[in-house]
Coordinates of C-alpha atoms in Angstrom, one line a residue:
X1050 CA 133.9 103.5 88.8
X1051 CA 131.0 102.8 90.8
X1052 CA 132.1 100.7 94.0
X1053 CA 130.1 97.7 95.0
X1054 CA 130.1 99.4 98.8
X1055 CA 128.1 102.5 97.5
X1056 CA 130.8 105.0 96.9
X1057 CA 130.0 106.2 93.4
X1058 CA 133.3 107.5 91.8
X1059 CA 134.7 108.1 88.6
X1060 CA 134.3 110.7 85.7
X1061 CA 131.8 113.3 86.1
X1062 CA 131.6 114.3 82.5
X1063 CA 129.3 112.6 80.0
X1064 CA 131.2 109.6 79.5
X1065 CA 131.3 108.8 83.6
X1066 CA 127.5 109.7 83.9
X1067 CA 126.7 107.6 80.9
X1068 CA 128.9 104.4 82.5
X1069 CA 127.2 105.1 85.7
X1070 CA 123.7 104.9 84.3
X1071 CA 124.4 101.6 82.3
X1072 CA 125.8 100.0 85.4
X1073 CA 122.9 101.2 87.5
X1074 CA 120.4 99.6 84.7
X1075 CA 122.1 96.2 84.7
X1076 CA 122.0 96.2 88.6
X1077 CA 118.6 96.9 89.0
X1078 CA 117.5 94.5 86.2
X1079 CA 119.3 91.5 88.0
X1080 CA 118.1 92.5 91.1
X1081 CA 114.2 92.7 89.7
X1082 CA 114.9 89.4 87.9
X1083 CA 116.4 87.5 91.3
X1084 CA 114.5 89.2 94.1
X1085 CA 111.9 91.7 92.8
X1086 CA 108.9 89.8 93.9
X1087 CA 106.8 91.7 96.6
X1088 CA 106.5 90.5 99.9
X1089 CA 102.6 91.0 99.3
X1090 CA 103.2 89.0 96.2
X1091 CA 104.9 86.1 98.1
X1092 CA 101.7 85.8 100.8
X1093 CA 99.6 85.2 98.2
X1094 CA 97.8 88.9 98.1
X1095 CA 97.0 90.2 94.9
X1096 CA 97.1 93.6 95.8
X1097 CA 94.3 96.3 94.8
X1098 CA 93.0 99.2 96.1
X1099 CA 90.2 97.2 97.5
X1100 CA 89.4 96.7 101.2
X1101 CA 90.4 92.8 101.6
X1102 CA 93.9 93.3 99.5
X1103 CA 94.7 96.1 101.5
X1104 CA 93.6 94.7 105.1
X1105 CA 96.0 91.6 104.2
X1106 CA 98.8 93.9 103.6
X1107 CA 98.0 95.7 106.9
X1108 CA 98.3 92.1 108.6
X1109 CA 101.6 91.2 106.6
X1110 CA 103.1 94.4 107.5
X1111 CA 102.5 93.7 111.2
X1112 CA 103.8 90.2 110.8
X1113 CA 107.0 91.4 108.8
X1114 CA 107.8 94.2 111.2
X1115 CA 108.5 91.6 114.4
X1116 CA 112.1 90.6 114.8
X1117 CA 111.6 87.3 113.2
X1118 CA 112.5 86.0 109.5
X1119 CA 110.7 87.2 106.6
X1120 CA 109.9 84.1 105.2
X1121 CA 108.5 82.9 108.5
X1122 CA 106.1 86.1 108.4
X1123 CA 105.0 85.5 104.9
X1124 CA 104.2 81.9 105.8
X1125 CA 102.2 83.1 109.0
X1126 CA 100.3 85.6 106.8
X1127 CA 99.1 82.6 104.4
X1128 CA 98.3 80.4 107.2
X1129 CA 96.0 83.2 108.5
X1130 CA 94.4 83.8 105.1
X1131 CA 93.9 79.9 104.8
X1132 CA 92.2 79.8 107.9
X1133 CA 89.6 82.2 107.0
X1134 CA 90.9 85.3 108.5
X1135 CA 91.6 87.3 105.5
X1136 CA 89.4 90.2 106.4
X1137 CA 88.7 92.6 108.9
X1138 CA 85.2 91.1 110.2
X1139 CA 86.5 87.7 110.2
X1140 CA 89.4 88.5 112.3
X1141 CA 87.7 90.6 114.7
X1142 CA 85.1 87.9 115.5
X1143 CA 87.5 84.8 115.6
X1144 CA 88.7 83.6 119.1
X1145 CA 92.3 84.5 120.1
X1146 CA 93.2 80.8 120.2
X1147 CA 92.1 80.7 116.4
X1148 CA 94.3 83.2 115.3
X1149 CA 97.1 81.8 117.9
X1150 CA 96.7 78.1 116.1
X1151 CA 97.0 79.9 112.8
X1152 CA 100.1 81.7 113.4
X1153 CA 101.6 78.6 114.8
X1154 CA 100.6 76.5 111.5
X1155 CA 102.6 79.3 110.0
X1156 CA 105.8 78.9 112.5
X1157 CA 105.0 82.2 113.9
X1158 CA 105.6 81.0 117.3
X1159 CA 107.9 83.5 119.1
X1160 CA 105.3 86.3 119.5
X1161 CA 102.2 84.3 118.7
X1162 CA 100.0 85.1 121.7
X1163 CA 100.9 89.3 121.7
X1164 CA 100.6 89.2 117.8
X1165 CA 97.1 87.1 118.1
X1166 CA 95.9 89.8 120.5
X1167 CA 97.4 92.8 118.2
X1168 CA 95.6 91.3 115.4
X1169 CA 92.0 91.0 117.0
X1170 CA 92.3 94.5 118.3
X1171 CA 93.5 96.1 115.1
X1172 CA 90.5 94.6 113.4
X1173 CA 88.2 96.0 115.8
X1174 CA 89.7 99.4 115.3
X1175 CA 89.7 99.2 111.7
X1176 CA 86.0 98.2 111.8
X1177 CA 85.2 101.1 114.2
X1178 CA 87.4 103.9 112.9
X1179 CA 87.3 103.5 109.1
X1180 CA 84.1 100.7 108.5
X1181 CA 86.8 97.9 107.6
X1182 CA 88.1 99.8 104.6
X1183 CA 91.6 101.5 104.7
X1184 CA 90.6 103.5 101.7
X1185 CA 89.2 105.7 104.5
X1186 CA 92.5 106.1 106.2
X1187 CA 94.2 107.1 102.6
X1188 CA 91.5 110.0 102.4
X1189 CA 93.1 111.5 105.8
X1190 CA 96.4 113.4 106.6
X1191 CA 99.5 112.0 108.1
X1192 CA 99.0 108.3 106.8
X1193 CA 102.0 107.0 107.9
X1194 CA 101.4 108.0 111.6
X1195 CA 98.1 106.9 111.5
X1196 CA 98.9 103.7 110.3
X1197 CA 100.5 103.4 113.6
X1198 CA 97.8 103.6 115.5
X1199 CA 96.9 100.0 114.7
X1200 CA 98.4 97.7 117.4
X1201 CA 101.6 96.3 116.4
X1202 CA 102.1 98.7 113.6
X1203 CA 105.4 100.8 114.3
X1204 CA 107.3 103.0 112.1
X1205 CA 108.8 99.9 110.4
X1206 CA 105.3 98.3 110.1
X1207 CA 104.1 101.6 108.2
X1208 CA 107.1 101.4 106.1
X1209 CA 106.5 98.0 104.9
X1210 CA 102.7 98.7 104.0
X1211 CA 103.7 102.2 102.3
X1212 CA 106.7 100.4 100.2
X1213 CA 104.1 97.9 99.2
X1214 CA 101.1 99.8 98.4
X1215 CA 102.9 102.8 96.5
X1216 CA 101.7 100.5 93.4
X1217 CA 98.3 101.2 94.3
X1218 CA 98.5 104.5 96.4
X1219 CA 100.8 106.3 94.0
X1220 CA 100.5 109.4 95.8
X1221 CA 103.3 107.9 98.1
X1222 CA 105.7 107.0 95.2
X1223 CA 108.6 106.9 95.1
X1224 CA 108.4 105.5 98.8
X1225 CA 111.9 104.0 99.3
X1226 CA 112.9 104.5 102.7
X1227 CA 115.7 104.1 105.1
X1228 CA 115.6 99.9 104.7
X1229 CA 115.8 100.2 100.9
X1230 CA 118.1 103.1 100.8
X1231 CA 120.9 100.5 102.8
X1232 CA 120.1 98.3 100.0
X1233 CA 120.9 100.4 97.3
X1234 CA 124.1 101.4 99.2
X1235 CA 125.1 98.1 99.2
X1236 CA 124.3 97.6 95.6
X1237 CA 126.4 100.7 94.7
X1238 CA 123.2 102.4 93.5
X1239 CA 121.9 105.9 94.0
X1240 CA 121.0 107.0 97.4
X1241 CA 118.4 109.2 96.5
X1242 CA 114.6 108.1 96.1
X1243 CA 114.3 110.1 93.2
X1244 CA 117.5 108.8 91.6
X1245 CA 116.5 105.4 92.4
X1246 CA 112.9 105.8 90.6
X1247 CA 114.1 106.8 87.5
X1248 CA 115.9 103.4 86.9
X1249 CA 112.3 101.7 87.0
X1250 CA 108.7 102.1 85.3
X1251 CA 106.5 103.5 88.0
X1252 CA 104.6 100.0 88.3
X1253 CA 107.9 98.4 89.4
X1254 CA 108.5 100.5 92.3
X1255 CA 107.3 98.2 95.2
X1256 CA 109.5 95.4 93.0
X1257 CA 112.2 97.6 93.7
X1258 CA 111.4 98.3 97.1
X1259 CA 111.2 94.5 98.1
X1260 CA 114.2 93.7 96.4
X1261 CA 116.6 96.5 97.8
X1262 CA 115.1 95.5 101.5
X1263 CA 116.2 92.1 100.6
X1264 CA 119.7 93.2 99.5
X1265 CA 119.9 95.4 102.7
X1266 CA 119.0 92.4 105.1
X1267 CA 121.4 89.6 103.3
X1268 CA 124.8 90.3 101.9
X1269 CA 124.1 87.2 99.5
X1270 CA 121.4 88.8 97.8
X1271 CA 123.6 91.9 97.0
X1272 CA 126.5 89.6 95.9
X1273 CA 124.4 87.5 93.9
X1274 CA 122.8 90.6 92.0
X1275 CA 126.2 92.5 91.8
X1276 CA 127.6 89.1 90.2
X1277 CA 124.9 89.1 87.7
X1278 CA 125.1 92.4 86.9
X1279 CA 128.6 92.2 86.1
X1280 CA 128.0 89.1 83.4
X1281 CA 125.4 90.9 81.8

């Protein structure tokens, strides 16, 4: 049988494969039902392939990539947007203290000074290089590397952005990176992005990725999902 620690053992015949597929399907269904909300949704971003939602996702990716709780990063993103800083022009033209205050209102205080500077510099770069529209970046090669040119966006931030954006930028799907594979292993799911992608419709890939990340970050999430799948 498939063990919860990610070791996939058992029969290799048709019966064994069918059993594994059934268990994987139940696990993924439970994951999506319990923890399948994307981080963009949590931050109030209605993600579409248009400039403002994409910019807001970039801001959220920066916040989430810091060593801080995900719920704090999401709250800070909401606070920035509520403060009228939800587009590149507004962010670039805002005073640094206004950004610090908005981050603080969201509970994002540990890195607020540095992050406020990064947000302003990143908005200016987006306006200068891409006229405020990340779709222009999409048209270039090496999108992951180009995302990392924005202050505060490193490899982790680029991964976060592309995991969430794959629903509107389907050429990057399935984008299931190291963190999502850690979650898959914890849930006893296949490690291959292609195999994982076969378990959900294409439009659910961002939800699957978000759920797998939560399972990777929190053992309690994985246990809850496995318990629910076993009861299904």
